[in-house]
mmCIF file of N, CA, C and O in Angstrom:
data_model
loop_
_atom_site.group_PDB
_atom_site.id
_atom_site.type_symbol
_atom_site.label_atom_id
_atom_site.label_comp_id
_atom_site.label_asym_id
_atom_site.label_seq_id
_atom_site.Cartn_x
_atom_site.Cartn_y
_atom_site.Cartn_z
ATOM 1 N N MET A 1 0.840 -1.171 0.000
ATOM 2 C CA MET A 1 0.000 0.000 0.000
ATOM 3 C C MET A 1 0.890 1.242 0.000
ATOM 4 O O MET A 1 1.879 1.310 0.724
ATOM 5 N N LEU A 2 0.508 2.213 -0.797
ATOM 6 C CA LEU A 2 1.216 3.483 -0.793
ATOM 7 C C LEU A 2 0.896 4.236 0.488
ATOM 8 O O LEU A 2 -0.209 4.155 1.006
ATOM 9 N N MET A 3 1.877 4.961 0.986
ATOM 10 C CA MET A 3 1.656 5.733 2.207
ATOM 11 C C MET A 3 1.799 7.212 1.894
ATOM 12 O O MET A 3 2.726 7.616 1.193
ATOM 13 N N ALA A 4 0.876 7.993 2.409
ATOM 14 C CA ALA A 4 0.924 9.438 2.217
ATOM 15 C C ALA A 4 2.091 10.032 3.005
ATOM 16 O O ALA A 4 2.471 9.515 4.056
ATOM 17 N N HIS A 5 2.630 11.105 2.497
ATOM 18 C CA HIS A 5 3.713 11.801 3.189
ATOM 19 C C HIS A 5 3.177 12.342 4.512
ATOM 20 O O HIS A 5 2.045 12.830 4.579
ATOM 21 N N PRO A 6 3.968 12.264 5.576
ATOM 22 C CA PRO A 6 3.511 12.763 6.877
ATOM 23 C C PRO A 6 3.033 14.216 6.860
ATOM 24 O O PRO A 6 2.082 14.566 7.561
ATOM 25 N N ALA A 7 3.650 15.047 6.051
ATOM 26 C CA ALA A 7 3.221 16.456 5.981
ATOM 27 C C ALA A 7 1.811 16.566 5.405
ATOM 28 O O ALA A 7 1.015 17.400 5.849
ATOM 29 N N VAL A 8 1.504 15.714 4.448
ATOM 30 C CA VAL A 8 0.157 15.703 3.862
ATOM 31 C C VAL A 8 -0.849 15.225 4.898
ATOM 32 O O VAL A 8 -1.922 15.825 5.064
ATOM 33 N N LEU A 9 -0.507 14.159 5.598
ATOM 34 C CA LEU A 9 -1.407 13.646 6.635
ATOM 35 C C LEU A 9 -1.639 14.680 7.728
ATOM 36 O O LEU A 9 -2.774 14.892 8.163
ATOM 37 N N ARG A 10 -0.581 15.337 8.172
ATOM 38 C CA ARG A 10 -0.703 16.360 9.225
ATOM 39 C C ARG A 10 -1.644 17.470 8.757
ATOM 40 O O ARG A 10 -2.519 17.907 9.484
ATOM 41 N N ASN A 11 -1.473 17.900 7.519
ATOM 42 C CA ASN A 11 -2.316 18.951 6.966
ATOM 43 C C ASN A 11 -3.782 18.518 6.937
ATOM 44 O O ASN A 11 -4.670 19.281 7.333
ATOM 45 N N LEU A 12 -4.052 17.316 6.488
ATOM 46 C CA LEU A 12 -5.425 16.821 6.419
ATOM 47 C C LEU A 12 -6.056 16.694 7.807
ATOM 48 O O LEU A 12 -7.210 17.075 8.011
ATOM 49 N N VAL A 13 -5.303 16.161 8.753
ATOM 50 C CA VAL A 13 -5.809 16.015 10.125
ATOM 51 C C VAL A 13 -6.110 17.391 10.722
ATOM 52 O O VAL A 13 -7.164 17.591 11.337
ATOM 53 N N ASP A 14 -5.206 18.330 10.518
ATOM 54 C CA ASP A 14 -5.418 19.691 11.037
ATOM 55 C C ASP A 14 -6.629 20.355 10.396
ATOM 56 O O ASP A 14 -7.438 20.995 11.075
ATOM 57 N N GLN A 15 -6.763 20.204 9.073
ATOM 58 C CA GLN A 15 -7.916 20.785 8.385
ATOM 59 C C GLN A 15 -9.224 20.179 8.901
ATOM 60 O O GLN A 15 -10.203 20.900 9.121
ATOM 61 N N TYR A 16 -9.221 18.865 9.085
ATOM 62 C CA TYR A 16 -10.439 18.203 9.554
ATOM 63 C C TYR A 16 -10.809 18.697 10.952
ATOM 64 O O TYR A 16 -11.980 18.970 11.238
ATOM 65 N N ALA A 17 -9.824 18.839 11.821
ATOM 66 C CA ALA A 17 -10.084 19.330 13.182
ATOM 67 C C ALA A 17 -10.645 20.742 13.158
ATOM 68 O O ALA A 17 -11.599 21.058 13.882
ATOM 69 N N THR A 18 -10.086 21.593 12.312
ATOM 70 C CA THR A 18 -10.570 22.967 12.189
ATOM 71 C C THR A 18 -11.999 22.992 11.662
ATOM 72 O O THR A 18 -12.863 23.716 12.181
ATOM 73 N N LEU A 19 -12.269 22.190 10.646
ATOM 74 C CA LEU A 19 -13.612 22.146 10.076
ATOM 75 C C LEU A 19 -14.637 21.582 11.055
ATOM 76 O O LEU A 19 -15.792 22.005 11.058
ATOM 77 N N ARG A 20 -14.204 20.656 11.878
ATOM 78 C CA ARG A 20 -15.102 20.099 12.899
ATOM 79 C C ARG A 20 -15.553 21.202 13.854
ATOM 80 O O ARG A 20 -16.716 21.268 14.245
ATOM 81 N N ILE A 21 -14.642 22.084 14.208
ATOM 82 C CA ILE A 21 -14.981 23.220 15.081
ATOM 83 C C ILE A 21 -15.930 24.171 14.361
ATOM 84 O O ILE A 21 -16.930 24.613 14.932
ATOM 85 N N LEU A 22 -15.631 24.474 13.101
ATOM 86 C CA LEU A 22 -16.511 25.355 12.324
ATOM 87 C C LEU A 22 -17.904 24.754 12.174
ATOM 88 O O LEU A 22 -18.905 25.465 12.241
ATOM 89 N N GLN A 23 -17.950 23.450 11.968
ATOM 90 C CA GLN A 23 -19.241 22.766 11.824
ATOM 91 C C GLN A 23 -20.045 22.885 13.112
ATOM 92 O O GLN A 23 -21.260 23.077 13.078
ATOM 93 N N ALA A 24 -19.392 22.788 14.243
ATOM 94 C CA ALA A 24 -20.082 22.899 15.525
ATOM 95 C C ALA A 24 -20.590 24.320 15.748
ATOM 96 O O ALA A 24 -21.653 24.516 16.347
ATOM 97 N N GLU A 25 -19.843 25.305 15.264
ATOM 98 C CA GLU A 25 -20.223 26.699 15.467
ATOM 99 C C GLU A 25 -21.292 27.166 14.490
ATOM 100 O O GLU A 25 -22.236 27.834 14.878
ATOM 101 N N ASN A 26 -21.116 26.858 13.217
ATOM 102 C CA ASN A 26 -22.135 27.218 12.225
ATOM 103 C C ASN A 26 -22.132 26.187 11.108
ATOM 104 O O ASN A 26 -21.322 26.241 10.215
ATOM 105 N N GLY A 27 -22.996 25.260 11.184
ATOM 106 C CA GLY A 27 -23.016 24.115 10.280
ATOM 107 C C GLY A 27 -23.523 24.430 8.890
ATOM 108 O O GLY A 27 -24.643 24.088 8.549
ATOM 109 N N THR A 28 -22.683 25.080 8.081
ATOM 110 C CA THR A 28 -23.086 25.385 6.718
ATOM 111 C C THR A 28 -22.854 24.181 5.812
ATOM 112 O O THR A 28 -22.058 23.286 6.119
ATOM 113 N N ALA A 29 -23.538 24.187 4.685
ATOM 114 C CA ALA A 29 -23.382 23.112 3.705
ATOM 115 C C ALA A 29 -21.966 23.095 3.137
ATOM 116 O O ALA A 29 -21.414 22.032 2.847
ATOM 117 N N GLU A 30 -21.367 24.274 2.991
ATOM 118 C CA GLU A 30 -20.007 24.368 2.466
ATOM 119 C C GLU A 30 -18.999 23.704 3.405
ATOM 120 O O GLU A 30 -18.118 22.960 2.965
ATOM 121 N N VAL A 31 -19.145 23.963 4.698
ATOM 122 C CA VAL A 31 -18.248 23.352 5.681
ATOM 123 C C VAL A 31 -18.445 21.838 5.685
ATOM 124 O O VAL A 31 -17.473 21.076 5.705
ATOM 125 N N GLN A 32 -19.686 21.389 5.645
ATOM 126 C CA GLN A 32 -19.958 19.945 5.640
ATOM 127 C C GLN A 32 -19.373 19.278 4.401
ATOM 128 O O GLN A 32 -18.784 18.197 4.491
ATOM 129 N N GLN A 33 -19.501 19.925 3.243
ATOM 130 C CA GLN A 33 -18.952 19.357 2.015
ATOM 131 C C GLN A 33 -17.433 19.254 2.095
ATOM 132 O O GLN A 33 -16.847 18.251 1.701
ATOM 133 N N ARG A 34 -16.793 20.278 2.628
ATOM 134 C CA ARG A 34 -15.328 20.247 2.772
ATOM 135 C C ARG A 34 -14.913 19.154 3.754
ATOM 136 O O ARG A 34 -13.924 18.457 3.529
ATOM 137 N N MET A 35 -15.665 18.993 4.839
ATOM 138 C CA MET A 35 -15.374 17.912 5.797
ATOM 139 C C MET A 35 -15.492 16.552 5.120
ATOM 140 O O MET A 35 -14.647 15.669 5.324
ATOM 141 N N ASP A 36 -16.539 16.376 4.330
ATOM 142 C CA ASP A 36 -16.727 15.111 3.612
ATOM 143 C C ASP A 36 -15.576 14.846 2.650
ATOM 144 O O ASP A 36 -15.090 13.712 2.551
ATOM 145 N N ASP A 37 -15.126 15.898 1.949
ATOM 146 C CA ASP A 37 -14.011 15.743 1.012
ATOM 147 C C ASP A 37 -12.729 15.343 1.732
ATOM 148 O O ASP A 37 -12.005 14.442 1.287
ATOM 149 N N ILE A 38 -12.439 15.997 2.844
ATOM 150 C CA ILE A 38 -11.223 15.686 3.596
ATOM 151 C C ILE A 38 -11.330 14.301 4.230
ATOM 152 O O ILE A 38 -10.354 13.547 4.255
ATOM 153 N N ALA A 39 -12.507 13.948 4.724
ATOM 154 C CA ALA A 39 -12.705 12.619 5.297
ATOM 155 C C ALA A 39 -12.436 11.544 4.242
ATOM 156 O O ALA A 39 -11.749 10.547 4.513
ATOM 157 N N TYR A 40 -12.948 11.750 3.049
ATOM 158 C CA TYR A 40 -12.723 10.802 1.960
ATOM 159 C C TYR A 40 -11.229 10.687 1.650
ATOM 160 O O TYR A 40 -10.689 9.586 1.530
ATOM 161 N N THR A 41 -10.556 11.835 1.557
ATOM 162 C CA THR A 41 -9.128 11.840 1.249
ATOM 163 C C THR A 41 -8.332 11.136 2.343
ATOM 164 O O THR A 41 -7.410 10.359 2.048
ATOM 165 N N LEU A 42 -8.683 11.384 3.591
ATOM 166 C CA LEU A 42 -7.998 10.701 4.698
ATOM 167 C C LEU A 42 -8.223 9.192 4.634
ATOM 168 O O LEU A 42 -7.298 8.411 4.880
ATOM 169 N N CYS A 43 -9.435 8.777 4.326
ATOM 170 C CA CYS A 43 -9.717 7.339 4.216
ATOM 171 C C CYS A 43 -8.894 6.701 3.102
ATOM 172 O O CYS A 43 -8.323 5.624 3.290
ATOM 173 N N VAL A 44 -8.811 7.359 1.966
ATOM 174 C CA VAL A 44 -8.013 6.832 0.857
ATOM 175 C C VAL A 44 -6.540 6.792 1.239
ATOM 176 O O VAL A 44 -5.852 5.797 1.010
ATOM 177 N N ALA A 45 -6.055 7.863 1.848
ATOM 178 C CA ALA A 45 -4.636 7.966 2.197
ATOM 179 C C ALA A 45 -4.216 6.952 3.256
ATOM 180 O O ALA A 45 -3.050 6.553 3.313
ATOM 181 N N THR A 46 -5.154 6.526 4.095
ATOM 182 C CA THR A 46 -4.814 5.598 5.185
ATOM 183 C C THR A 46 -5.336 4.186 4.950
ATOM 184 O O THR A 46 -5.077 3.301 5.755
ATOM 185 N N GLY A 47 -6.083 3.972 3.884
ATOM 186 C CA GLY A 47 -6.605 2.637 3.591
ATOM 187 C C GLY A 47 -7.702 2.211 4.550
ATOM 188 O O GLY A 47 -7.840 1.031 4.843
ATOM 189 N N THR A 48 -8.475 3.170 5.032
ATOM 190 C CA THR A 48 -9.560 2.865 5.964
ATOM 191 C C THR A 48 -10.900 3.209 5.319
ATOM 192 O O THR A 48 -10.950 3.761 4.222
ATOM 193 N N ARG A 49 -11.986 2.903 6.056
ATOM 194 C CA ARG A 49 -13.315 3.128 5.485
ATOM 195 C C ARG A 49 -14.157 4.147 6.231
ATOM 196 O O ARG A 49 -15.230 4.498 5.770
ATOM 197 N N ASP A 50 -13.711 4.590 7.382
ATOM 198 C CA ASP A 50 -14.472 5.621 8.096
ATOM 199 C C ASP A 50 -13.510 6.630 8.704
ATOM 200 O O ASP A 50 -12.337 6.343 8.911
ATOM 201 N N ILE A 51 -14.032 7.804 8.967
ATOM 202 C CA ILE A 51 -13.175 8.913 9.384
ATOM 203 C C ILE A 51 -12.503 8.659 10.730
ATOM 204 O O ILE A 51 -11.349 9.036 10.924
ATOM 205 N N ASP A 52 -13.175 8.012 11.659
ATOM 206 C CA ASP A 52 -12.546 7.750 12.958
ATOM 207 C C ASP A 52 -11.318 6.859 12.801
ATOM 208 O O ASP A 52 -10.258 7.144 13.363
ATOM 209 N N ALA A 53 -11.452 5.802 12.018
ATOM 210 C CA ALA A 53 -10.312 4.917 11.771
ATOM 211 C C ALA A 53 -9.224 5.645 10.990
ATOM 212 O O ALA A 53 -8.027 5.447 11.242
ATOM 213 N N ALA A 54 -9.624 6.492 10.058
ATOM 214 C CA ALA A 54 -8.652 7.245 9.256
ATOM 215 C C ALA A 54 -7.843 8.200 10.124
ATOM 216 O O ALA A 54 -6.631 8.328 9.959
ATOM 217 N N LEU A 55 -8.508 8.881 11.046
ATOM 218 C CA LEU A 55 -7.803 9.804 11.938
ATOM 219 C C LEU A 55 -6.818 9.054 12.831
ATOM 220 O O LEU A 55 -5.682 9.506 13.037
ATOM 221 N N ILE A 56 -7.226 7.922 13.354
ATOM 222 C CA ILE A 56 -6.330 7.117 14.191
ATOM 223 C C ILE A 56 -5.129 6.646 13.376
ATOM 224 O O ILE A 56 -3.976 6.775 13.801
ATOM 225 N N ALA A 57 -5.393 6.114 12.197
ATOM 226 C CA ALA A 57 -4.309 5.615 11.345
ATOM 227 C C ALA A 57 -3.365 6.744 10.949
ATOM 228 O O ALA A 57 -2.140 6.575 10.968
ATOM 229 N N ALA A 58 -3.913 7.899 10.601
ATOM 230 C CA ALA A 58 -3.072 9.036 10.205
ATOM 231 C C ALA A 58 -2.191 9.474 11.358
ATOM 232 O O ALA A 58 -0.997 9.725 11.175
ATOM 233 N N ARG A 59 -2.762 9.564 12.538
ATOM 234 C CA ARG A 59 -1.969 9.992 13.701
ATOM 235 C C ARG A 59 -0.860 9.001 14.020
ATOM 236 O O ARG A 59 0.221 9.392 14.460
ATOM 237 N N HIS A 60 -1.099 7.712 13.796
ATOM 238 C CA HIS A 60 -0.059 6.708 14.049
ATOM 239 C C HIS A 60 1.062 6.779 13.019
ATOM 240 O O HIS A 60 2.165 6.316 13.279
ATOM 241 N N GLN A 61 0.778 7.340 11.861
ATOM 242 C CA GLN A 61 1.799 7.447 10.817
ATOM 243 C C GLN A 61 2.621 8.727 10.922
ATOM 244 O O GLN A 61 3.620 8.874 10.230
ATOM 245 N N LEU A 62 2.205 9.635 11.795
ATOM 246 C CA LEU A 62 2.923 10.895 11.944
ATOM 247 C C LEU A 62 4.185 10.707 12.781
ATOM 248 O O LEU A 62 4.227 9.855 13.665
ATOM 249 N N PRO A 63 5.206 11.492 12.512
ATOM 250 C CA PRO A 63 6.434 11.403 13.301
ATOM 251 C C PRO A 63 6.155 11.632 14.784
ATOM 252 O O PRO A 63 5.347 12.479 15.154
ATOM 253 N N GLY A 64 6.810 10.839 15.624
ATOM 254 C CA GLY A 64 6.652 10.969 17.059
ATOM 255 C C GLY A 64 5.448 10.240 17.616
ATOM 256 O O GLY A 64 5.176 10.299 18.810
ATOM 257 N N ALA A 65 4.718 9.535 16.765
ATOM 258 C CA ALA A 65 3.517 8.837 17.223
ATOM 259 C C ALA A 65 3.862 7.608 18.062
ATOM 260 O O ALA A 65 3.102 7.209 18.921
ATOM 261 N N ARG A 66 5.013 7.033 17.791
ATOM 262 C CA ARG A 66 5.427 5.834 18.515
ATOM 263 C C ARG A 66 6.774 6.060 19.174
ATOM 264 O O ARG A 66 7.634 6.742 18.622
ATOM 265 N N PRO A 67 6.973 5.491 20.323
ATOM 266 C CA PRO A 67 8.283 5.636 20.976
ATOM 267 C C PRO A 67 9.364 4.894 20.180
ATOM 268 O O PRO A 67 9.067 3.952 19.455
ATOM 269 N N GLN A 68 10.574 5.339 20.333
ATOM 270 C CA GLN A 68 11.686 4.720 19.622
ATOM 271 C C GLN A 68 11.902 3.263 20.065
ATOM 272 O O GLN A 68 12.202 2.408 19.266
ATOM 273 N N ASP A 69 11.724 2.989 21.347
ATOM 274 C CA ASP A 69 11.941 1.642 21.859
ATOM 275 C C ASP A 69 10.594 1.029 22.213
ATOM 276 O O ASP A 69 9.979 1.393 23.184
ATOM 277 N N ASP A 70 10.154 0.089 21.380
ATOM 278 C CA ASP A 70 8.894 -0.575 21.651
ATOM 279 C C ASP A 70 9.108 -2.010 22.150
ATOM 280 O O ASP A 70 8.256 -2.856 22.020
ATOM 281 N N SER A 71 10.255 -2.257 22.774
ATOM 282 C CA SER A 71 10.593 -3.609 23.209
ATOM 283 C C SER A 71 9.634 -4.135 24.267
ATOM 284 O O SER A 71 9.476 -5.343 24.400
ATOM 285 N N VAL A 72 8.971 -3.258 25.022
ATOM 286 C CA VAL A 72 8.024 -3.740 26.013
ATOM 287 C C VAL A 72 6.783 -4.339 25.365
ATOM 288 O O VAL A 72 6.034 -5.057 25.996
ATOM 289 N N LEU A 73 6.606 -4.080 24.082
ATOM 290 C CA LEU A 73 5.448 -4.614 23.386
ATOM 291 C C LEU A 73 5.713 -5.993 22.797
ATOM 292 O O LEU A 73 4.787 -6.667 22.381
ATOM 293 N N THR A 74 6.955 -6.425 22.745
ATOM 294 C CA THR A 74 7.270 -7.731 22.178
ATOM 295 C C THR A 74 7.232 -8.788 23.254
ATOM 296 O O THR A 74 7.468 -8.531 24.423
ATOM 297 N N THR A 75 6.911 -9.985 22.845
ATOM 298 C CA THR A 75 6.851 -11.105 23.816
ATOM 299 C C THR A 75 8.084 -11.947 23.744
ATOM 300 O O THR A 75 8.828 -11.944 22.847
#
């Protein structure tokens, strides 16, 4: 699977968060359409099917999302 560049993912996540706030404040059709477009793009970029999973996957792909030493996770 192709992976989106972290800068692209960061931008999409930030835009979605901003639009979510705008939607809560004044839910215009334009804001909703932009949210839908970004949600779709995030799903495609992360290989997921819903925005919640896409946001989680995107955040895990961003730099600093995981500690350098994950040896406590291995058995």
